[in-house]
Structure formats: C-alpha cells, structure tokens
PDB file of C-alpha atoms in Angstrom:
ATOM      1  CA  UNK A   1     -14.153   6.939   8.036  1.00  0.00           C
ATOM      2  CA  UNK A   2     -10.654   7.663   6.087  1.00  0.00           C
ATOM      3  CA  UNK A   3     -10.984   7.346   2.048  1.00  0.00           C
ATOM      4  CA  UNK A   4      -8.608   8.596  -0.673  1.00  0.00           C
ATOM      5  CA  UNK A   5      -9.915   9.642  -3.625  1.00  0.00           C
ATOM      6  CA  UNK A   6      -7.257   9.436  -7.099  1.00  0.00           C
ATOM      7  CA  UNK A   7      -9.616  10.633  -9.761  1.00  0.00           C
ATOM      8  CA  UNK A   8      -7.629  10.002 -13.225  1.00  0.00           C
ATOM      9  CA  UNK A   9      -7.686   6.330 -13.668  1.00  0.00           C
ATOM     10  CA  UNK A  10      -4.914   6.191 -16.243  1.00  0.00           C
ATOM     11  CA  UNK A  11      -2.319   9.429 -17.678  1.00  0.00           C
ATOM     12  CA  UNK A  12      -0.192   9.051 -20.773  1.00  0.00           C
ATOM     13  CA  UNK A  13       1.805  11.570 -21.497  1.00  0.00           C
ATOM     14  CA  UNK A  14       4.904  12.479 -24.049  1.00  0.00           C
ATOM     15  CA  UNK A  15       8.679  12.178 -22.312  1.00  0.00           C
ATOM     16  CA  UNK A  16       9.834  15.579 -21.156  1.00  0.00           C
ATOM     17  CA  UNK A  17       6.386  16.538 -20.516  1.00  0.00           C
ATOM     18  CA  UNK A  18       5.117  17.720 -16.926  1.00  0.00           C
ATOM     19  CA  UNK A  19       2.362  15.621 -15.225  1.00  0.00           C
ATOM     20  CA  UNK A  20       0.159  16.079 -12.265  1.00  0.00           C
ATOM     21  CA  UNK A  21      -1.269  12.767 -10.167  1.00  0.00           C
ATOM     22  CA  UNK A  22      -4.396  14.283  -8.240  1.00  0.00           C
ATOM     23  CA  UNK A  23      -5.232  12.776  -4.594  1.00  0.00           C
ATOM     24  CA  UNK A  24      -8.254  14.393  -2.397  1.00  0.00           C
ATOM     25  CA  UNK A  25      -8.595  12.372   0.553  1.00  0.00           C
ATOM     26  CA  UNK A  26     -11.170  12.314   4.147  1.00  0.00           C
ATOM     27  CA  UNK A  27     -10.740  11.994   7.265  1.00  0.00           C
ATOM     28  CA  UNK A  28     -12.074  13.335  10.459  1.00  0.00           C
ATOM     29  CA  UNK A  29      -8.780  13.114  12.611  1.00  0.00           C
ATOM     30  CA  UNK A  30      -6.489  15.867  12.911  1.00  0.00           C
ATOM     31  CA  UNK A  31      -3.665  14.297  13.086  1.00  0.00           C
ATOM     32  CA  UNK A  32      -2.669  12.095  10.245  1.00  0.00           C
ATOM     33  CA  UNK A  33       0.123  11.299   7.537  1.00  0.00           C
ATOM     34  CA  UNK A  34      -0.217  10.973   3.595  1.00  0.00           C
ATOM     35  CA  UNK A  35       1.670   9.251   1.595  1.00  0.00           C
ATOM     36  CA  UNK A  36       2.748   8.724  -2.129  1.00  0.00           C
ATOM     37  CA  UNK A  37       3.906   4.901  -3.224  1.00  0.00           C
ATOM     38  CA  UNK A  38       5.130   3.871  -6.606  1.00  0.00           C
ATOM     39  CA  UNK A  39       4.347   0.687  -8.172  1.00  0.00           C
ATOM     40  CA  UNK A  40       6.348  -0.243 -10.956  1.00  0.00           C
ATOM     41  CA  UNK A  41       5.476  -3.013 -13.656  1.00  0.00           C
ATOM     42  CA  UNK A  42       8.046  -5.371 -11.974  1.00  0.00           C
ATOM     43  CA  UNK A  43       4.743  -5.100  -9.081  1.00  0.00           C
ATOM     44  CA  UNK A  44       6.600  -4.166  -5.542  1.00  0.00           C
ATOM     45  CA  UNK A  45       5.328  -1.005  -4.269  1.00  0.00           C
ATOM     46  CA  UNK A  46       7.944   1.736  -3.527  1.00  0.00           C
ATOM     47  CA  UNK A  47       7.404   4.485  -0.861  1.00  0.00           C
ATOM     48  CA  UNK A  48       8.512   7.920  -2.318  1.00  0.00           C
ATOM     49  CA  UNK A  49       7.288  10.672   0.296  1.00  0.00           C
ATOM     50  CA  UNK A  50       5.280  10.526   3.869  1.00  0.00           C
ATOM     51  CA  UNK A  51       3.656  13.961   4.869  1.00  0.00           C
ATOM     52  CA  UNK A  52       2.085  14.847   8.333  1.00  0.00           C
ATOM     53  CA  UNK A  53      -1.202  17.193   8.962  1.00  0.00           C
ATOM     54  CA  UNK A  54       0.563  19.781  10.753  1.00  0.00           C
ATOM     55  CA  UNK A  55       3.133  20.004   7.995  1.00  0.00           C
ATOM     56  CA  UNK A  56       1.648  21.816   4.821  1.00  0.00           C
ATOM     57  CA  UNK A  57       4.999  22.753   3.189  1.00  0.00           C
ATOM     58  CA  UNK A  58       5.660  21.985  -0.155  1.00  0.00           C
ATOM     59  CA  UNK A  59       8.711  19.300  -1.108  1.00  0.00           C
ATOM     60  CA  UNK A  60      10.724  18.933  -4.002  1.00  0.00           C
ATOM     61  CA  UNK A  61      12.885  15.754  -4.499  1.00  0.00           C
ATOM     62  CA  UNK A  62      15.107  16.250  -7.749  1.00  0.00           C
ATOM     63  CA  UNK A  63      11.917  15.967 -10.297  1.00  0.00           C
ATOM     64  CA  UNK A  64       9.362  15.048  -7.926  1.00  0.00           C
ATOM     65  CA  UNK A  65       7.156  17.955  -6.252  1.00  0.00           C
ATOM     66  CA  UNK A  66       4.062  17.153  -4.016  1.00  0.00           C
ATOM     67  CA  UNK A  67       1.438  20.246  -2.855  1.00  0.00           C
ATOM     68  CA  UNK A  68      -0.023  19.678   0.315  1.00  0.00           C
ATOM     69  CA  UNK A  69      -3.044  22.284   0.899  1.00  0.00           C
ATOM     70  CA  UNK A  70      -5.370  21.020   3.771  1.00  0.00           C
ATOM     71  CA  UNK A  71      -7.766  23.455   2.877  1.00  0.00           C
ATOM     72  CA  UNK A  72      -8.869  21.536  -0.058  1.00  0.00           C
ATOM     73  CA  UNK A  73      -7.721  18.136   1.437  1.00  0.00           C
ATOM     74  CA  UNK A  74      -5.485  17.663  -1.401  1.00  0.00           C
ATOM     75  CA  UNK A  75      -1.554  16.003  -1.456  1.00  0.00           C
ATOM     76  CA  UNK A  76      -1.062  16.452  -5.157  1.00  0.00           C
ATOM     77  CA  UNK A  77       2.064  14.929  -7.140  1.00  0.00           C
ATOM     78  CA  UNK A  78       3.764  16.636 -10.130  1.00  0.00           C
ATOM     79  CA  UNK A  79       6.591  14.773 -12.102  1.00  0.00           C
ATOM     80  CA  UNK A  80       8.682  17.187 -14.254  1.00  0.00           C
ATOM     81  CA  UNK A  81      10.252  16.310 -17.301  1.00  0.00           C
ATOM     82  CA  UNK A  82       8.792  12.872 -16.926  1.00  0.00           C
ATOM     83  CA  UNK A  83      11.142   9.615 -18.681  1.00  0.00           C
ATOM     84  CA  UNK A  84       9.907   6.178 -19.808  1.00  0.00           C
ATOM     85  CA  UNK A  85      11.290   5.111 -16.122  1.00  0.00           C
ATOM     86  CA  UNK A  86       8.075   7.254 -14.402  1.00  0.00           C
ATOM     87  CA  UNK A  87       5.771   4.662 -16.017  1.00  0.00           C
ATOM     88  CA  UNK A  88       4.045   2.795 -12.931  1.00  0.00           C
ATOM     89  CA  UNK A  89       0.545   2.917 -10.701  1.00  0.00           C
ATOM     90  CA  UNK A  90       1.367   5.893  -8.823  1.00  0.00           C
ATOM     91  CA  UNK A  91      -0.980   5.363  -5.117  1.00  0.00           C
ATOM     92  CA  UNK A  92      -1.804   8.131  -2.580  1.00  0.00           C
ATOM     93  CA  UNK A  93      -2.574   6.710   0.805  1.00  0.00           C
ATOM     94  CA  UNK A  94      -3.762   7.984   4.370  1.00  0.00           C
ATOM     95  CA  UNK A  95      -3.205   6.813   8.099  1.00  0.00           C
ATOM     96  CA  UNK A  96      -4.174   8.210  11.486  1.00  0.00           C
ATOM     97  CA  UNK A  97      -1.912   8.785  14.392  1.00  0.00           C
ATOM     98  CA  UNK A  98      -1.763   5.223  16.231  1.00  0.00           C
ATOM     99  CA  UNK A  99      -3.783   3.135  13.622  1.00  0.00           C
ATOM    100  CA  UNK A 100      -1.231   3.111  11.091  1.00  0.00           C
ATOM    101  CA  UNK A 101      -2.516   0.293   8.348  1.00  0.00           C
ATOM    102  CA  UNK A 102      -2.566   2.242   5.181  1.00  0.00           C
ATOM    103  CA  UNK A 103      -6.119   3.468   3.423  1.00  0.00           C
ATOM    104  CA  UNK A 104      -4.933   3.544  -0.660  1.00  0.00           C
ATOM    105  CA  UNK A 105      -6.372   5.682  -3.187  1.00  0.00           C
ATOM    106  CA  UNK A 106      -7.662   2.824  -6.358  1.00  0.00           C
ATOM    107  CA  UNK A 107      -4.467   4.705  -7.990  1.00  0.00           C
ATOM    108  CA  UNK A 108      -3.189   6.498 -11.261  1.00  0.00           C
ATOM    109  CA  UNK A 109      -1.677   4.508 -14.252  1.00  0.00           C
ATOM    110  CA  UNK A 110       1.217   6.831 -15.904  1.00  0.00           C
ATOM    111  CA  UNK A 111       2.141   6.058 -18.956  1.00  0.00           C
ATOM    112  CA  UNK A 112       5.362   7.882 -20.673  1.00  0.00           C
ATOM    113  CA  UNK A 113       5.943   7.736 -24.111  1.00  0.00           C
ATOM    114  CA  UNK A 114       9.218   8.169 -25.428  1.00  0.00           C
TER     115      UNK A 114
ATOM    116  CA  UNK B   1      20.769  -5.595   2.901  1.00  0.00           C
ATOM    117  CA  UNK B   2      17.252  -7.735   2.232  1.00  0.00           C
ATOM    118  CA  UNK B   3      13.791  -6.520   1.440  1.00  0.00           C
ATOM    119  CA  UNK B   4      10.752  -8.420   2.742  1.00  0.00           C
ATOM    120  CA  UNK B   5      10.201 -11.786   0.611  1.00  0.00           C
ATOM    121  CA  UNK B   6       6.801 -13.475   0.165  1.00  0.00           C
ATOM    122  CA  UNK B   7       6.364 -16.858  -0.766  1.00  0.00           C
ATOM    123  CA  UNK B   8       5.009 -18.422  -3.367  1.00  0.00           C
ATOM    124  CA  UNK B   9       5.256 -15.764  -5.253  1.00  0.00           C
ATOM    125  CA  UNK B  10       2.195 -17.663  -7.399  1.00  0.00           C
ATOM    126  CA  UNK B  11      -0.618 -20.021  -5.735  1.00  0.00           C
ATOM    127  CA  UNK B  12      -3.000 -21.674  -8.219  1.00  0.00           C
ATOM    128  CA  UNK B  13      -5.547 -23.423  -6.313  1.00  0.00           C
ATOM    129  CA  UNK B  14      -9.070 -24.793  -6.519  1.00  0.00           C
ATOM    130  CA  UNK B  15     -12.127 -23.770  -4.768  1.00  0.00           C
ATOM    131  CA  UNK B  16     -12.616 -25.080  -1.264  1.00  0.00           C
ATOM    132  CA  UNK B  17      -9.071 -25.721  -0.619  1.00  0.00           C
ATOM    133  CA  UNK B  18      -6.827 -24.578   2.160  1.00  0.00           C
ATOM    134  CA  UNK B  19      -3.921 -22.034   1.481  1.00  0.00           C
ATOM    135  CA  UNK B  20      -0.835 -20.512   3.500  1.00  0.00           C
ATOM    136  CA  UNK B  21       0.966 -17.543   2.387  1.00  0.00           C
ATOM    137  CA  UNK B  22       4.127 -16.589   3.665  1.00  0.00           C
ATOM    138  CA  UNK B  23       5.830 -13.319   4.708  1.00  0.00           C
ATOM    139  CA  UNK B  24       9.281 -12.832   5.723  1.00  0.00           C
ATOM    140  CA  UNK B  25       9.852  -9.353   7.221  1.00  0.00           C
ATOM    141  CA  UNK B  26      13.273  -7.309   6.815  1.00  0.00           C
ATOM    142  CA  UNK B  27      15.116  -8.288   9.929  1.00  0.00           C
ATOM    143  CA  UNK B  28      14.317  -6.235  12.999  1.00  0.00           C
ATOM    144  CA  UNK B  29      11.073  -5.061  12.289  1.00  0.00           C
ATOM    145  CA  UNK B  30       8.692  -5.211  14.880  1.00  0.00           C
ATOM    146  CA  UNK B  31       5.504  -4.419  12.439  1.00  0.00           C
ATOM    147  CA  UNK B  32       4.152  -7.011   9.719  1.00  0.00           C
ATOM    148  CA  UNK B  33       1.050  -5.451   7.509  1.00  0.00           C
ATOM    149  CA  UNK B  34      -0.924  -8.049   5.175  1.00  0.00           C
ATOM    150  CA  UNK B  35      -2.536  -6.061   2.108  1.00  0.00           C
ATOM    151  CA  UNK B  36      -5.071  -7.645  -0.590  1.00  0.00           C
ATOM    152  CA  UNK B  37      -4.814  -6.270  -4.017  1.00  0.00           C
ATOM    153  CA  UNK B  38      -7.259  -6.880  -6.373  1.00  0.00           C
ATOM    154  CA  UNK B  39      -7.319  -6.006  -9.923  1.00  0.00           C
ATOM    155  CA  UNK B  40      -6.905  -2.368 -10.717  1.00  0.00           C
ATOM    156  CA  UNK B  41      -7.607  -1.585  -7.115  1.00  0.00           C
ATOM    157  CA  UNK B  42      -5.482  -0.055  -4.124  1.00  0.00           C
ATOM    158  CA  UNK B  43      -3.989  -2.238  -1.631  1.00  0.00           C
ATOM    159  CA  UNK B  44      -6.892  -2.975   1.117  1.00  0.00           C
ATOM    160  CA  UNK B  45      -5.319  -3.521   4.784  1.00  0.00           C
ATOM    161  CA  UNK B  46      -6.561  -7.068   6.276  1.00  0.00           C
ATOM    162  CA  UNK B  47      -4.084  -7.412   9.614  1.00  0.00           C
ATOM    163  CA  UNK B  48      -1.342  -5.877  11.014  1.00  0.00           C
ATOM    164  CA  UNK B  49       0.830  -7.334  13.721  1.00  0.00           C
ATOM    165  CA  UNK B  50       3.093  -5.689  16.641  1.00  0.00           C
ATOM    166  CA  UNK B  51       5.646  -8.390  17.296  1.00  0.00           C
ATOM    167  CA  UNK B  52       3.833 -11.731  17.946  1.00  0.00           C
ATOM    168  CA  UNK B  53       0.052  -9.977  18.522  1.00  0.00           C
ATOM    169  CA  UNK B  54      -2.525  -8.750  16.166  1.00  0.00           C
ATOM    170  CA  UNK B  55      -2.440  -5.161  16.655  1.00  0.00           C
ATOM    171  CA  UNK B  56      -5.712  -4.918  14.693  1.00  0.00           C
ATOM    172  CA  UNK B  57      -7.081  -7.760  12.307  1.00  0.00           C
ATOM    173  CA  UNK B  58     -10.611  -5.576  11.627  1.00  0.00           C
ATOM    174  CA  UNK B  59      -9.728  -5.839   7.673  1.00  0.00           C
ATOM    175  CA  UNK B  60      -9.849  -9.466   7.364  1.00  0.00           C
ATOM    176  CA  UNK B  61     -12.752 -10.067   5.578  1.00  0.00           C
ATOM    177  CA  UNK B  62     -14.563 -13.395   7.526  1.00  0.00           C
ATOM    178  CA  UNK B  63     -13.568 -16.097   9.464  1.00  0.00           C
ATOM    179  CA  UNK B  64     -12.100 -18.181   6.621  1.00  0.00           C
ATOM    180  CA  UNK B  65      -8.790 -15.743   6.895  1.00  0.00           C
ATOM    181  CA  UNK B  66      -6.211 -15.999   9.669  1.00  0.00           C
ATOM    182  CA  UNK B  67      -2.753 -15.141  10.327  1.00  0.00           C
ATOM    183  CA  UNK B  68      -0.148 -15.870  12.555  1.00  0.00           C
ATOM    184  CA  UNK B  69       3.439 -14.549  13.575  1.00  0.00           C
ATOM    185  CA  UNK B  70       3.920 -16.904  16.432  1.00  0.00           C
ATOM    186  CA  UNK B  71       8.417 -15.681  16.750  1.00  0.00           C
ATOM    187  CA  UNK B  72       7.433 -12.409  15.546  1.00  0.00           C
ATOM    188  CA  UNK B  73       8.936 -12.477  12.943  1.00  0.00           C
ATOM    189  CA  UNK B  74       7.635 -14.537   9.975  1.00  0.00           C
ATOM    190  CA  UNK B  75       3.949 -14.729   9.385  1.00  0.00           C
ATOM    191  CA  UNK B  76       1.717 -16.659   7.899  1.00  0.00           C
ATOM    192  CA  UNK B  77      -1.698 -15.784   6.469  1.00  0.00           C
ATOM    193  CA  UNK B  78      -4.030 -19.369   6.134  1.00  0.00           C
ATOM    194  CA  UNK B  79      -6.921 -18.859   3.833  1.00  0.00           C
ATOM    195  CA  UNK B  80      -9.888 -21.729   4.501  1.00  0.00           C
ATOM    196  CA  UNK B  81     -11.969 -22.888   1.767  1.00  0.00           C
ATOM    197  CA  UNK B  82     -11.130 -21.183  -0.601  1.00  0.00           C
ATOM    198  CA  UNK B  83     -13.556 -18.925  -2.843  1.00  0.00           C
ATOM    199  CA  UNK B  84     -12.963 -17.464  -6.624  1.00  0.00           C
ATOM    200  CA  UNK B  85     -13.210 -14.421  -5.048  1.00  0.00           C
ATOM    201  CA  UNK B  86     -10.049 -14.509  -3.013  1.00  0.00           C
ATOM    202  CA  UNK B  87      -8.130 -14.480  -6.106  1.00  0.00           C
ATOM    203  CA  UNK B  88      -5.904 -11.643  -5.660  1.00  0.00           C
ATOM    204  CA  UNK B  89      -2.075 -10.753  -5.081  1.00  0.00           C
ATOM    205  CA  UNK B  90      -1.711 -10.786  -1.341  1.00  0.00           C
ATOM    206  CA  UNK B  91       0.891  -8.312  -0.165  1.00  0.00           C
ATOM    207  CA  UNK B  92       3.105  -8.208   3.109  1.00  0.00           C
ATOM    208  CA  UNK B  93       5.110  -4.901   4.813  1.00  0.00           C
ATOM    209  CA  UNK B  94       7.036  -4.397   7.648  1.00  0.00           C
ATOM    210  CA  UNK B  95       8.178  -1.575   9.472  1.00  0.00           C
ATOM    211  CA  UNK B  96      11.120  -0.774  12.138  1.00  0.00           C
ATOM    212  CA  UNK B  97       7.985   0.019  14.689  1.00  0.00           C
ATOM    213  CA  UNK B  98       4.031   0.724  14.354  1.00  0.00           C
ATOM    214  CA  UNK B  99       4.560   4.004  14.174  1.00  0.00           C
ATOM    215  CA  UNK B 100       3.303   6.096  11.409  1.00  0.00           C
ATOM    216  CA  UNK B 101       6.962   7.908  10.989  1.00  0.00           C
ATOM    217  CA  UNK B 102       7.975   4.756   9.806  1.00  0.00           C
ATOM    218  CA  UNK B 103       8.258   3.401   6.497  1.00  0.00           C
ATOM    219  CA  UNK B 104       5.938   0.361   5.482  1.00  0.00           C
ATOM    220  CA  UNK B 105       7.951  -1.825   3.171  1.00  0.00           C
ATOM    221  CA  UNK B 106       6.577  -3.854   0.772  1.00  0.00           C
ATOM    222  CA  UNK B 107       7.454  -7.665  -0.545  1.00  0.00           C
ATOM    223  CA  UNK B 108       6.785  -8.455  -4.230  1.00  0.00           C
ATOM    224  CA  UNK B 109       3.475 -10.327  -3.106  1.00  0.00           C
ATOM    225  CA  UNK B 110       1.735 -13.673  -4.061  1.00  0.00           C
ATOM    226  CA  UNK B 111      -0.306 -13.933  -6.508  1.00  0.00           C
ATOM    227  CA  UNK B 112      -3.358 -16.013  -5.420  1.00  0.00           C
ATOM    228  CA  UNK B 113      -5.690 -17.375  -8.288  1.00  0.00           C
ATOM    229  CA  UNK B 114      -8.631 -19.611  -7.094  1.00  0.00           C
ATOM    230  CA  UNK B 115     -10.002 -21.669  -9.773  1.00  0.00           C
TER     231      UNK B 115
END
C-alpha cells in the first residue's frame, strides 16, 4: 500500500523567514513519482514540482527547494524568504508507474505573517 | 487558454436525494481524475478515466457513486441517495495522457453539503 505521511498540521511563520514542509511517504514499488501541490485560499490546487524514484537530485525553482533522499523516504520542501503570497495547504503526493491516481499527504497549513 | 471547470461550484442538498456533478476537462486531455476532499484532509482518488473507460474506479466508495464520460470528454459523477457523509468538495483533473509525466490539473471543485 502507498501512504504519505505530512507530519506538521499547520506552520506560521514571520515574512522573510525560511520554512521547511516535511513529507515521508511508503511504498513498495520502485518506480514511482512524488509530487508537491499548492492549494491556495481561493481552493484550486496548483502543481509546483513532480519528482521520479530514480531521480534523487535536488531542485531549486527561484525560492522553492525540494530534498529528495530515498534513503529516508523523504521529498522535503523549503520556502526561502517566505511572503504573505506562500500562505496555502501545501500537499505532498505519491503515484506508481501505470496507476497514476494521486495518494495525498492530509497536508501542511502555512501561514506567513507579514 | 482554459483550466478545467466544475459545476456547481456549490450543491446543497438533502439526504436521500440524487446528485450530478460536472467536470469539464481542458480540451485535449485524454485523462479525467475525480478527487473527494473532506475537511482538513488530502484529496482521496475515487475514479479515473482514459478517454470514454474507467481506467480504475477502485476509490469509489459503494455503489451509490458512479461516473460517466460517455464523448470522453465531459464527465459526470451521479451520487444516489444521498448521505451527510458525502458532504465534501468533490474535485476533477485532467491530464494530456495517463501517464505519470503528466501534469494532473485541477478545477476549483464543488462543494457538496448534504443536509
């Protein structure tokens, strides 16, 4: 069975400050892809990054960093220098390799205070 | 260009009634995914579709749920007598093909409230 695990129910943090959204996730395939979707007040869920198993490579998009280690079955998610804007349920999510409905995480609440 | 639309975007019903909820996918993709959202949950997959077919309809949760996509393009999920516990926001994606590489995109969803 697949499950994704995102730990801290609800962040609130000061603008400018850096903030880390933890996701530990299970599975038993080798070949699978995480993901990180954004879901802003406003409710529609926004896809910000897909990762695959073999690929373990860090990414950085402008002020948005994710840490894939598959040793600890972690795809972690740092905002730097967070704004008001980053305030939204942040979910991690898992599929397998031709079964590719989504498995979410229950998801992170950021807040950012200005 | 457009993003996938849902309509209603709110449903109030009462218990025991019948409910459709509809999902228009961004034009050209072959994949449709219907998503339940409760309250301070994760989305939780119910059906996805590969042009007119259920691909795989193992998260609907009993008999009283269905869904359709009959052109492949729209769908429609019918809810039968409805329970208080189906109140949720019921959430559609689509994607260029069923594969994993690409993107599920989401519509705004319907809020469902079963009174």
């Amino acid at each position: 069975a697949q499950k994704v695990t995102q730990a801290q129910t609800e962040i609130s943090v000061v603008e400018k400050e850096d903030v880390t959204l933890d996701c530990v996730y299970e599975t038993r395939d080798t070949t699978y892809y995480l993901f990180w979707y954004k879901q802003p007040p406003s409710g529609e869920l926004v896809f910000l990054i897909r990762r695959n198993s073999f690929d373990e490579q860090n990414e950085i998009s402008g002020r948005y960093s994710w840490n894939f280690q598959k040793s600890t079955s972690s795809f972690n998610f740092t905002i730097t220098a967070s704004q008001v804007v980053d305030s939204a349920v942040y979910f991690c999510a898992l599929s397998r390799t031709g079964n590719t409905p989504l498995v979410f995480g229950k998801g992170t609440r950021l807040s950012v205070i200005a | 260009g457009a993003g996938v639309s849902q309509t209603p975007s709110n449903k109030v019903t009462e218990k025991g009634k019948y409910v459709e909820l509809r999902c228009d996918p961004i034009s050209g993709h072959t994949a449709l995914y219907w998503y339940r959202q409760s309250l301070g949950q994760g989305p939780e997959f119910l059906i996805y579709f590969q042009g007119t077919g259920a691909a795989d309809d193992s998260g609907l949760p009993n008999d009283r749920f269905f869904a359709v996509r009959p052109e492949g393009s729209v769908s429609t999920l019918k809810i039968q007598r409805t329970e208080r516990g189906d109140s949720a926001v019921y959430l559609c994606a689509s994607s260029r093909t069923a594969q994993p590489t690409d993107t599920q995109y989401f519509g705004p969803g319907t809020r469902l409230t079963v009174l």
